[in-house]
Short mmCIF file of C-alpha atoms in Angstrom, two decimals:
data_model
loop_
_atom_site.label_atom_id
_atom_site.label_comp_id
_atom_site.label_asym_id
_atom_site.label_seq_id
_atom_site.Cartn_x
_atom_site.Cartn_y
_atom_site.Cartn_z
CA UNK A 131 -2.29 -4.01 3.98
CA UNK A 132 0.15 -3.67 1.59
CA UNK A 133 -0.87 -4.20 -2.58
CA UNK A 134 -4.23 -3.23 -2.33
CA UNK A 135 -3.71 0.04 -4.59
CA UNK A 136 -3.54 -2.39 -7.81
CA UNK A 137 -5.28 -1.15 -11.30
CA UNK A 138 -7.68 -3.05 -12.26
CA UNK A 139 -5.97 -3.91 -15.89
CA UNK A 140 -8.80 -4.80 -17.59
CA UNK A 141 -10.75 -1.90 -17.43
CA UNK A 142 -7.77 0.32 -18.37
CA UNK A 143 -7.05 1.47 -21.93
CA UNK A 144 -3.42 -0.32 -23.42
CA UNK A 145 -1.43 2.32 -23.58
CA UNK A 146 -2.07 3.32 -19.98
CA UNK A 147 -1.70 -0.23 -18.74
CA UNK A 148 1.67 -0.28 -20.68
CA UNK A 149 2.36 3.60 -18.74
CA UNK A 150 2.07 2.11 -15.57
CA UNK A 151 3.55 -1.66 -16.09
CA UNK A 152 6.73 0.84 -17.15
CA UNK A 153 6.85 2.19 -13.80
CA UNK A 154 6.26 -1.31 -12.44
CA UNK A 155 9.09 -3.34 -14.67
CA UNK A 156 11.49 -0.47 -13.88
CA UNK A 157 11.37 -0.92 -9.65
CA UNK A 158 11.91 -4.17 -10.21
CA UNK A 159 14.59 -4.49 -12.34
CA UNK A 160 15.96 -1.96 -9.95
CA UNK A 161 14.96 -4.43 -7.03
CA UNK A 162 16.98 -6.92 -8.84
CA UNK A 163 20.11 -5.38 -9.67
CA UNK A 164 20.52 -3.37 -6.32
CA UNK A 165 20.06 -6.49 -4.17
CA UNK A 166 18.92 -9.63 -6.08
CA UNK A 167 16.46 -11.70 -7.02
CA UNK A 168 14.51 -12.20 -4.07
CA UNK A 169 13.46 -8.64 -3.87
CA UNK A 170 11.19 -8.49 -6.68
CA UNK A 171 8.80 -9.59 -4.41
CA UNK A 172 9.33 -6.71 -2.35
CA UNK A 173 8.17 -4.51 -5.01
CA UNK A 174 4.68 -2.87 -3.95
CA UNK A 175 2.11 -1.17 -6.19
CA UNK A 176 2.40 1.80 -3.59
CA UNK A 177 5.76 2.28 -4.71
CA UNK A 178 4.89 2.11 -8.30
CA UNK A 179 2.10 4.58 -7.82
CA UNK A 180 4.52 7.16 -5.92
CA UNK A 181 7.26 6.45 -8.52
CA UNK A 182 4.36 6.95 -11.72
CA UNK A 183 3.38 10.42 -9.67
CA UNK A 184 6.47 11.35 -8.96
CA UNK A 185 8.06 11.47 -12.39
CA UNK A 186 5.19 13.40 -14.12
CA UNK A 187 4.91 15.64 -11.41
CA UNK A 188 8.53 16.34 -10.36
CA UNK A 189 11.26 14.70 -12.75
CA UNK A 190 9.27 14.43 -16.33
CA UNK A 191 11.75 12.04 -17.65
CA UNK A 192 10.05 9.00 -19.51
CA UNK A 193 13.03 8.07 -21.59
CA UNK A 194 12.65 4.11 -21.45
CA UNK A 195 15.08 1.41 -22.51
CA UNK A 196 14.32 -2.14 -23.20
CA UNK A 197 15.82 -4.52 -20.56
CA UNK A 198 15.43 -8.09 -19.31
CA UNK A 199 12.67 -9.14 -17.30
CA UNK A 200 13.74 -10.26 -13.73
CA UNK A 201 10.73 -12.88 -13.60
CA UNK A 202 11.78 -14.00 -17.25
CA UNK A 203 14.98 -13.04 -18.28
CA UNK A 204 14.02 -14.37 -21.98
CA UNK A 205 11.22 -11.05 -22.63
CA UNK A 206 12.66 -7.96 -22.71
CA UNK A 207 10.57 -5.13 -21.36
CA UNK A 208 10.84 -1.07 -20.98
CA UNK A 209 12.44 -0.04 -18.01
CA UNK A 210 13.07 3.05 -16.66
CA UNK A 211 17.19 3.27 -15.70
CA UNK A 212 18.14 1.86 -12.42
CA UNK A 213 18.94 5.67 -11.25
CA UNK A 214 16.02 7.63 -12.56
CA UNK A 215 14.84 9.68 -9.29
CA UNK A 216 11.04 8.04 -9.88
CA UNK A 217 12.65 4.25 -9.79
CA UNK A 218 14.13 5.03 -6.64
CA UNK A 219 12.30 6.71 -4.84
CA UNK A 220 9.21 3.87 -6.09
CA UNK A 221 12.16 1.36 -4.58
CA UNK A 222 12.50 3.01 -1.05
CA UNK A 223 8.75 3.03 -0.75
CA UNK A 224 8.53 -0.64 -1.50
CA UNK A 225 10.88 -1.37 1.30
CA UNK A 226 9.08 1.17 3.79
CA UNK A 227 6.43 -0.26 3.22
CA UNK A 228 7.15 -3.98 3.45
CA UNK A 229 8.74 -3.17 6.55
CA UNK A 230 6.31 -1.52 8.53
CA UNK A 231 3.78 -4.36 7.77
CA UNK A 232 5.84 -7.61 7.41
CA UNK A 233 5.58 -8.14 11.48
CA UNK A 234 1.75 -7.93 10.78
CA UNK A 235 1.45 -10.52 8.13
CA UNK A 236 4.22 -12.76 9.94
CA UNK A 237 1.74 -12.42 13.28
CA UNK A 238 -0.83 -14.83 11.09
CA UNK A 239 1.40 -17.00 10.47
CA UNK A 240 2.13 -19.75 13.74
CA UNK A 241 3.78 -22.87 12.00
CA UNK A 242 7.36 -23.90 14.05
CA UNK A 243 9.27 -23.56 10.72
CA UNK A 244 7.45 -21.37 8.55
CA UNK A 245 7.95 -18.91 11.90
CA UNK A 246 11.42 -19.79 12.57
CA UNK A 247 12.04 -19.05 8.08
CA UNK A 248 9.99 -15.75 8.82
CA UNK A 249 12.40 -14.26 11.43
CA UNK A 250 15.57 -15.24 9.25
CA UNK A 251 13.63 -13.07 6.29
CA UNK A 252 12.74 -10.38 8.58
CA UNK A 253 16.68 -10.00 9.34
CA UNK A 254 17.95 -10.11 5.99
CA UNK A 255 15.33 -7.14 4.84
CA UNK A 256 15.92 -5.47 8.29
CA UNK A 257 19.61 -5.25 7.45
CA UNK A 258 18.52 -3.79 3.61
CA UNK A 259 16.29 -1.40 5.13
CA UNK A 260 18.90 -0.06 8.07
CA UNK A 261 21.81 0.16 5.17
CA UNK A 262 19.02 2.44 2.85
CA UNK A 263 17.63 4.43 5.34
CA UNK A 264 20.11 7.40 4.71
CA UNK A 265 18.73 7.90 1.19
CA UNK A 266 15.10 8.58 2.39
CA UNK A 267 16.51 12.28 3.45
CA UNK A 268 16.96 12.52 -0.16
CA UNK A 269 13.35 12.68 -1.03
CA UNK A 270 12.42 15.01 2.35
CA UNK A 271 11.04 11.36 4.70
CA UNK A 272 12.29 11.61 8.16
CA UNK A 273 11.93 7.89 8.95
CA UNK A 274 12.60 8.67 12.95
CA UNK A 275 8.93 10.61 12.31
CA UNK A 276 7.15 8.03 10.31
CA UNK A 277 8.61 5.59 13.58
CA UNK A 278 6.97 8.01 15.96
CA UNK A 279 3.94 8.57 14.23
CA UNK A 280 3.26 4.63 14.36
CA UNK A 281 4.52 4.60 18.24
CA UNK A 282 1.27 7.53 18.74
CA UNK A 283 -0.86 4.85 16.39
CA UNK A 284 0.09 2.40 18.81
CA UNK A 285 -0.93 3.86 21.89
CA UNK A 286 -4.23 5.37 19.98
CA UNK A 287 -5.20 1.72 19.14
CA UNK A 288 -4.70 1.08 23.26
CA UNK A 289 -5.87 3.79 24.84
CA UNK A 290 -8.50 5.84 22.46
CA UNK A 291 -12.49 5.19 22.01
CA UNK A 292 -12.56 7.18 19.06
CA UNK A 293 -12.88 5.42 16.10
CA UNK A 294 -12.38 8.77 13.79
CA UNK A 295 -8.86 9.82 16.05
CA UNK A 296 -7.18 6.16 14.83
CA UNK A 297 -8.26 6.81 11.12
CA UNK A 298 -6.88 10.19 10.99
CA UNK A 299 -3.74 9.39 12.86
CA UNK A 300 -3.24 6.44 10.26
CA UNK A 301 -4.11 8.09 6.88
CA UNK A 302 -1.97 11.02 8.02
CA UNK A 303 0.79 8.86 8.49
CA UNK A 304 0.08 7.41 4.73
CA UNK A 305 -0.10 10.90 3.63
CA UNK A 306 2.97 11.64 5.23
CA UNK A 307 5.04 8.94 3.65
CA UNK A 308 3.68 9.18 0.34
CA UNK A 309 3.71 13.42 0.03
CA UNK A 310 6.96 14.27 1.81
CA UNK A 311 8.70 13.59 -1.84
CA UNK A 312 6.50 16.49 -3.57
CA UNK A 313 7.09 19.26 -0.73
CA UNK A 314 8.84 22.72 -2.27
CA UNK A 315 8.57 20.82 -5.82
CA UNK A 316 5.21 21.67 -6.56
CA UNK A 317 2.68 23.89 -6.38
CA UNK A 318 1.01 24.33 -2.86
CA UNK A 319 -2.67 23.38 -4.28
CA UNK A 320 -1.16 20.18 -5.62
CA UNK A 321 0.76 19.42 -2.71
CA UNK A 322 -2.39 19.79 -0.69
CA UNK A 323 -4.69 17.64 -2.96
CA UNK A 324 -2.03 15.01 -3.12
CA UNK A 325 -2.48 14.94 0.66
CA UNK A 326 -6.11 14.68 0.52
CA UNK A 327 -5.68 12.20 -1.71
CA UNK A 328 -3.13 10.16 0.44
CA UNK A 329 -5.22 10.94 3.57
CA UNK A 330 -8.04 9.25 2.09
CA UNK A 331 -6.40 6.27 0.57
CA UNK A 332 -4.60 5.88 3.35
CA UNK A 333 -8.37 5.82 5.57
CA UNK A 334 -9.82 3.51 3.11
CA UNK A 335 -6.60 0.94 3.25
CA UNK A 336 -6.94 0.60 7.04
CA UNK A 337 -10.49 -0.18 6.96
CA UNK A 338 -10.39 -2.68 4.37
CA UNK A 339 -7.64 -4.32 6.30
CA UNK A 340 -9.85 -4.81 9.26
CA UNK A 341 -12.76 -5.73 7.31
CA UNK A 342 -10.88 -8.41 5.93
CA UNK A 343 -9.40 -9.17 9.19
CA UNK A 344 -12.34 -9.22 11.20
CA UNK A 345 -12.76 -12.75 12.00
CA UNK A 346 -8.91 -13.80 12.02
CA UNK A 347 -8.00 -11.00 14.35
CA UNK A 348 -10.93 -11.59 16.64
CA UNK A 349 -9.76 -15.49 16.65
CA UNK A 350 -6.17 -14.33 17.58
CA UNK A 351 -7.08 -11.53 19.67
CA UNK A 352 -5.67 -8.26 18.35
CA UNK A 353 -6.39 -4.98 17.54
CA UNK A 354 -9.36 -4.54 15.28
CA UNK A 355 -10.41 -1.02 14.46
CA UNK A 356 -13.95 -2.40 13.47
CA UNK A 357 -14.30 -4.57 16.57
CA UNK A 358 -12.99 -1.88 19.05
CA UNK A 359 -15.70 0.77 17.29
CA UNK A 360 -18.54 -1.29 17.62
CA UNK A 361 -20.41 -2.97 20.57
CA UNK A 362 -19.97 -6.67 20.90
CA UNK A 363 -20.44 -7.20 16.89
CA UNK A 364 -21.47 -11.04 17.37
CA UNK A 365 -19.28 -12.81 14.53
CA UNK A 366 -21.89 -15.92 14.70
CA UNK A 367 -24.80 -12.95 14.30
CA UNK A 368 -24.63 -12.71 9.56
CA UNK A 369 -27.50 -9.93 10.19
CA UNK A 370 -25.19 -7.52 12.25
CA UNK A 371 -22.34 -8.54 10.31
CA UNK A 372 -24.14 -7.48 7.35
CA UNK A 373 -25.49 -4.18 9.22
CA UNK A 374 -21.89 -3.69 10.46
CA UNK A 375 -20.38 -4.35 6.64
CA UNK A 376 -23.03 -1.77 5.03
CA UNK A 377 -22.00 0.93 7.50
CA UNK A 378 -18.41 1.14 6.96
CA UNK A 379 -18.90 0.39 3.02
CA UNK A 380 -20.75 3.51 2.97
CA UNK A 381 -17.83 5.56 4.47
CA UNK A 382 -15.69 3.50 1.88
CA UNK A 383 -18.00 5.43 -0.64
CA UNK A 384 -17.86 8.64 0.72
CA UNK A 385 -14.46 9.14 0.85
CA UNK A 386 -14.27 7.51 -2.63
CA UNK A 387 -16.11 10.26 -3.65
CA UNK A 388 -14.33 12.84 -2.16
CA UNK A 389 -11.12 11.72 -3.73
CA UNK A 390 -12.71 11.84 -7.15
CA UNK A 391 -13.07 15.78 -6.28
CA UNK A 392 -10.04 16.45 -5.70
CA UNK A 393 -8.59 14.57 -8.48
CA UNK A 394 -8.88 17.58 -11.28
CA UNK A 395 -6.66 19.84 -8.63
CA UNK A 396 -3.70 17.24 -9.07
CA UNK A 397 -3.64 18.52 -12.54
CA UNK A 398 -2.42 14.86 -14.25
CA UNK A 399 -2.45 13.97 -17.55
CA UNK A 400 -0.83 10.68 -18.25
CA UNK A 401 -1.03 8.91 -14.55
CA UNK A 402 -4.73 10.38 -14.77
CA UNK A 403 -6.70 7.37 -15.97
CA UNK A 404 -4.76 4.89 -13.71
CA UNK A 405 -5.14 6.96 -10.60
CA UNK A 406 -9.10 7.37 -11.66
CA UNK A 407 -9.18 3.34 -11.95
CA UNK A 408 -7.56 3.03 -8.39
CA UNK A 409 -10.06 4.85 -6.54
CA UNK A 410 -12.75 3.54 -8.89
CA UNK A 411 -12.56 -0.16 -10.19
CA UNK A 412 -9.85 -1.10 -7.92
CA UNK A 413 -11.68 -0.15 -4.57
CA UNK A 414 -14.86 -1.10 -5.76
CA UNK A 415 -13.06 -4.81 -5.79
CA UNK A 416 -11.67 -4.76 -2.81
CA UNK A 417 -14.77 -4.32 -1.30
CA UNK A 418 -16.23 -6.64 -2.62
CA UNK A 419 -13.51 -8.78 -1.69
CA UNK A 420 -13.77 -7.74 1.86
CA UNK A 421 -17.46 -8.60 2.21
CA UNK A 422 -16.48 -12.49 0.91
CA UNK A 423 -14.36 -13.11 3.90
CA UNK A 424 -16.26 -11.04 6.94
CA UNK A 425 -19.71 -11.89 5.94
CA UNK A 426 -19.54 -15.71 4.08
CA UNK A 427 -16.11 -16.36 6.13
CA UNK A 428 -13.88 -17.22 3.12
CA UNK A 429 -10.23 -16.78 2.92
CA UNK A 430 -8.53 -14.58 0.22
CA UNK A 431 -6.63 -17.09 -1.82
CA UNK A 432 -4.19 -13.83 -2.93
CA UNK A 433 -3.34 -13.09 1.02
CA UNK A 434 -0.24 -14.69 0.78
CA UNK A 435 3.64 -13.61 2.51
CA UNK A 436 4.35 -11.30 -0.02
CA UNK A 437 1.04 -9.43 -1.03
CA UNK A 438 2.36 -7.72 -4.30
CA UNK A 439 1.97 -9.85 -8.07
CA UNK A 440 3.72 -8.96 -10.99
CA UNK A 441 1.18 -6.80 -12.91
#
C-alpha cells in the first residue's frame, strides 16, 4: 500500500510541516521537469521520507530556492534543486515504489476501459522505470535483488503456513529498499536502527493493507495474509471480525512501540518530530481507518489509482 506513511499535518508544529512539505515540493518539481506533468502523481510520501532522511543523515544540504508549483504554477514554493542527491534519490523511490504495487491496485479495478487505460499507463511508467533503473546502483539498490526478494514473497504467500515467515520476508524487503542508500555512509548503530525501523514499518504497512483488504480480496479471491493466518474468519460473523481486528491491532501496537525505542539511536534532529508523528498520529489513523472498512464494510473514499495527495 503505497502513501500510507503520511504526517498527520495537523498535529505537527509549522516549521516542521514546512521541513517536510520542502522535501515533498522538491520531488515533485523534480517529477515534473524530468518527465512531465503526469508524474506528480507518482510522487509517494515514502520517497519523501527517504529523501527528508537521507539529506540530514548523508548529504546535509538544505539550501532551498523558491520555484513554481507543478499543481499551481501561480505559488511559488521552496524546492530543493532538481539534482540535490536527497531529490533524487526521494524520485527513484517514488517510481520503485509505484511500480511494484501499481499491478496490485490495477487488479481492483475490472471496468473494459478503465482496464484497457490501465495497461496503456502501466507501459508508459514501465518504459520510465526500465530507462532509470541504471541510476539505482548509484545509491547501493540492486533492483535484480529487490525482484528476487518479491519472487521468494511470492512463493511464501503460496506455499508457507507461517504467518510470521511472510511478515519478515516483506518488511525485510522494505528495509532493504529503503536502507541500501545509508550503507558505508553512516555509522553502523544508525544503519542498524534505520533497519529496525524500516523492518517494522515495512510489517505494519503489509498488515494494514490486508486489513483494509480483507473483504475485497476475499470477494476476488487473492492472497490475504489475514485470511490465510486465520481459520475460516467468517466475514458475515462482526464478533470474530472484531476478535480478529483486536488481535492484529495489538501487534500494530507493539511494534509501534518498538519503533519508538529505537528512534533516539537514529540520532535526528530536524526529521525527528515528523518521523515521531509517522509512527504515532499517522498509524494510529490508519488504524482506525482500517477497522471502518473490515469491521462496518465501508470503502476508503482516498483509495483511489494513484494513492499519494499533495501534502
Amino acid at each position: 500500500m503505497i502513501g500510507i506513511l503520511k504526517p498527520e499535518k495537523m498535529e505537527l508544529l509549522l516549521k516542521d510541516c514546512l521541513y517536510y512539505k520542502l522535501y515533498y515540493c522538491s520531488i515533485c518539481r523534480h517529477m515534473v521537469k524530468t518527465h512531465n506533468r503526469l508524474y506528480a502523481f507518482v510522487n509517494t510520501y515514502e520517497g519523501t521520507l527517504i529523501a527528508m532522511l537521507y539529506n540530514e543523515m548523508v548529504v546535509q544540504d538544505i539550501h532551498a530556492v523558491k520555484d513554481r508549483c507543478s499543481g499551481m504554477p501561480i505559488a511559488k514554493v521552496a524546492s530543493l534543486s532538481s539534482d540535490h542527491p536527497a531529490v533524487r534519490l526521494g524520485a527513484l523511490i517514488s517510481l520503485l515504489a509505484f511500480q511494484i504495487k501499481f499491478q496490485d491496485n490495477l487488479d481492483d479495478e475490472k471496468g473494459f476501459w478503465v482496464t484497457r487505460y490501465n495497461k496503456a499507463l502501466q507501459s508508459r511508467f514501465q518504459k520510465t522505470f526500465d530507462a532509470n533503473i541504471d541510476q539505482y546502483q548509484i545509491f547501493n539498490i540492486d533492483v535484480e535483488q529487490i525482484q528476487e526478494r518479491l519472487k521468494v514473497l511470492n512463493r511464501l504467500e503460496e506455499s508457507s503456513k507461517s504467518f510470521s515467515e511472510i511478515q519478515e520476508c516483506w518488511g525485510e524487503t522494505f528495509a532493504y529498499i529503503m536502507t541500501q542508500p545509508f550503507k558505508d555512509k553512516v555509522d553502523p548503530s544508525r544503519l542498524s536502527a534505520l533497519e529496525v525501523l524500516f523492518t517494522g514499518l515495512g510489517k505494519i504497512i503489509n498488515l494494514l493493507d490486508a486489513m483494509e483488504d480483507f473483504h475485497s480480496d476475499l470477494k476476488a479471491g487473492r492472497f490475504n495474509l489475514i485470511q490465510h493466518a486465520e481459520e475460516a474468519v467468517d466475514p458475515e460473523d462482526r464478533a470474530r471480525l472484531e476478535k480478529t481486528y483486536d488481535k492484529y491491532s495489538q501487534l500494530i501496537a507493539n511494534e509501534k512501540q518498538a519503533l519508538l525505542t529505537c528512534l533516539p539511536a537514529l540520532s535526528l534532529n530536524e526529521s525527528f518530530p515528523v518521523v515521531e508523528n509517522i509512527i504515532t498520529h499517522c498509524l494510529d489513523k490508519e488504524t482506525g481507518k482500517v477497522f471502518e472498512s473490515m469491521i462496518e464494510k465501508k470503502q476508503n473514499p482516498e483509495r483511489t489509482l494513484f494513492n499519494c495527495k499533495d501534502f
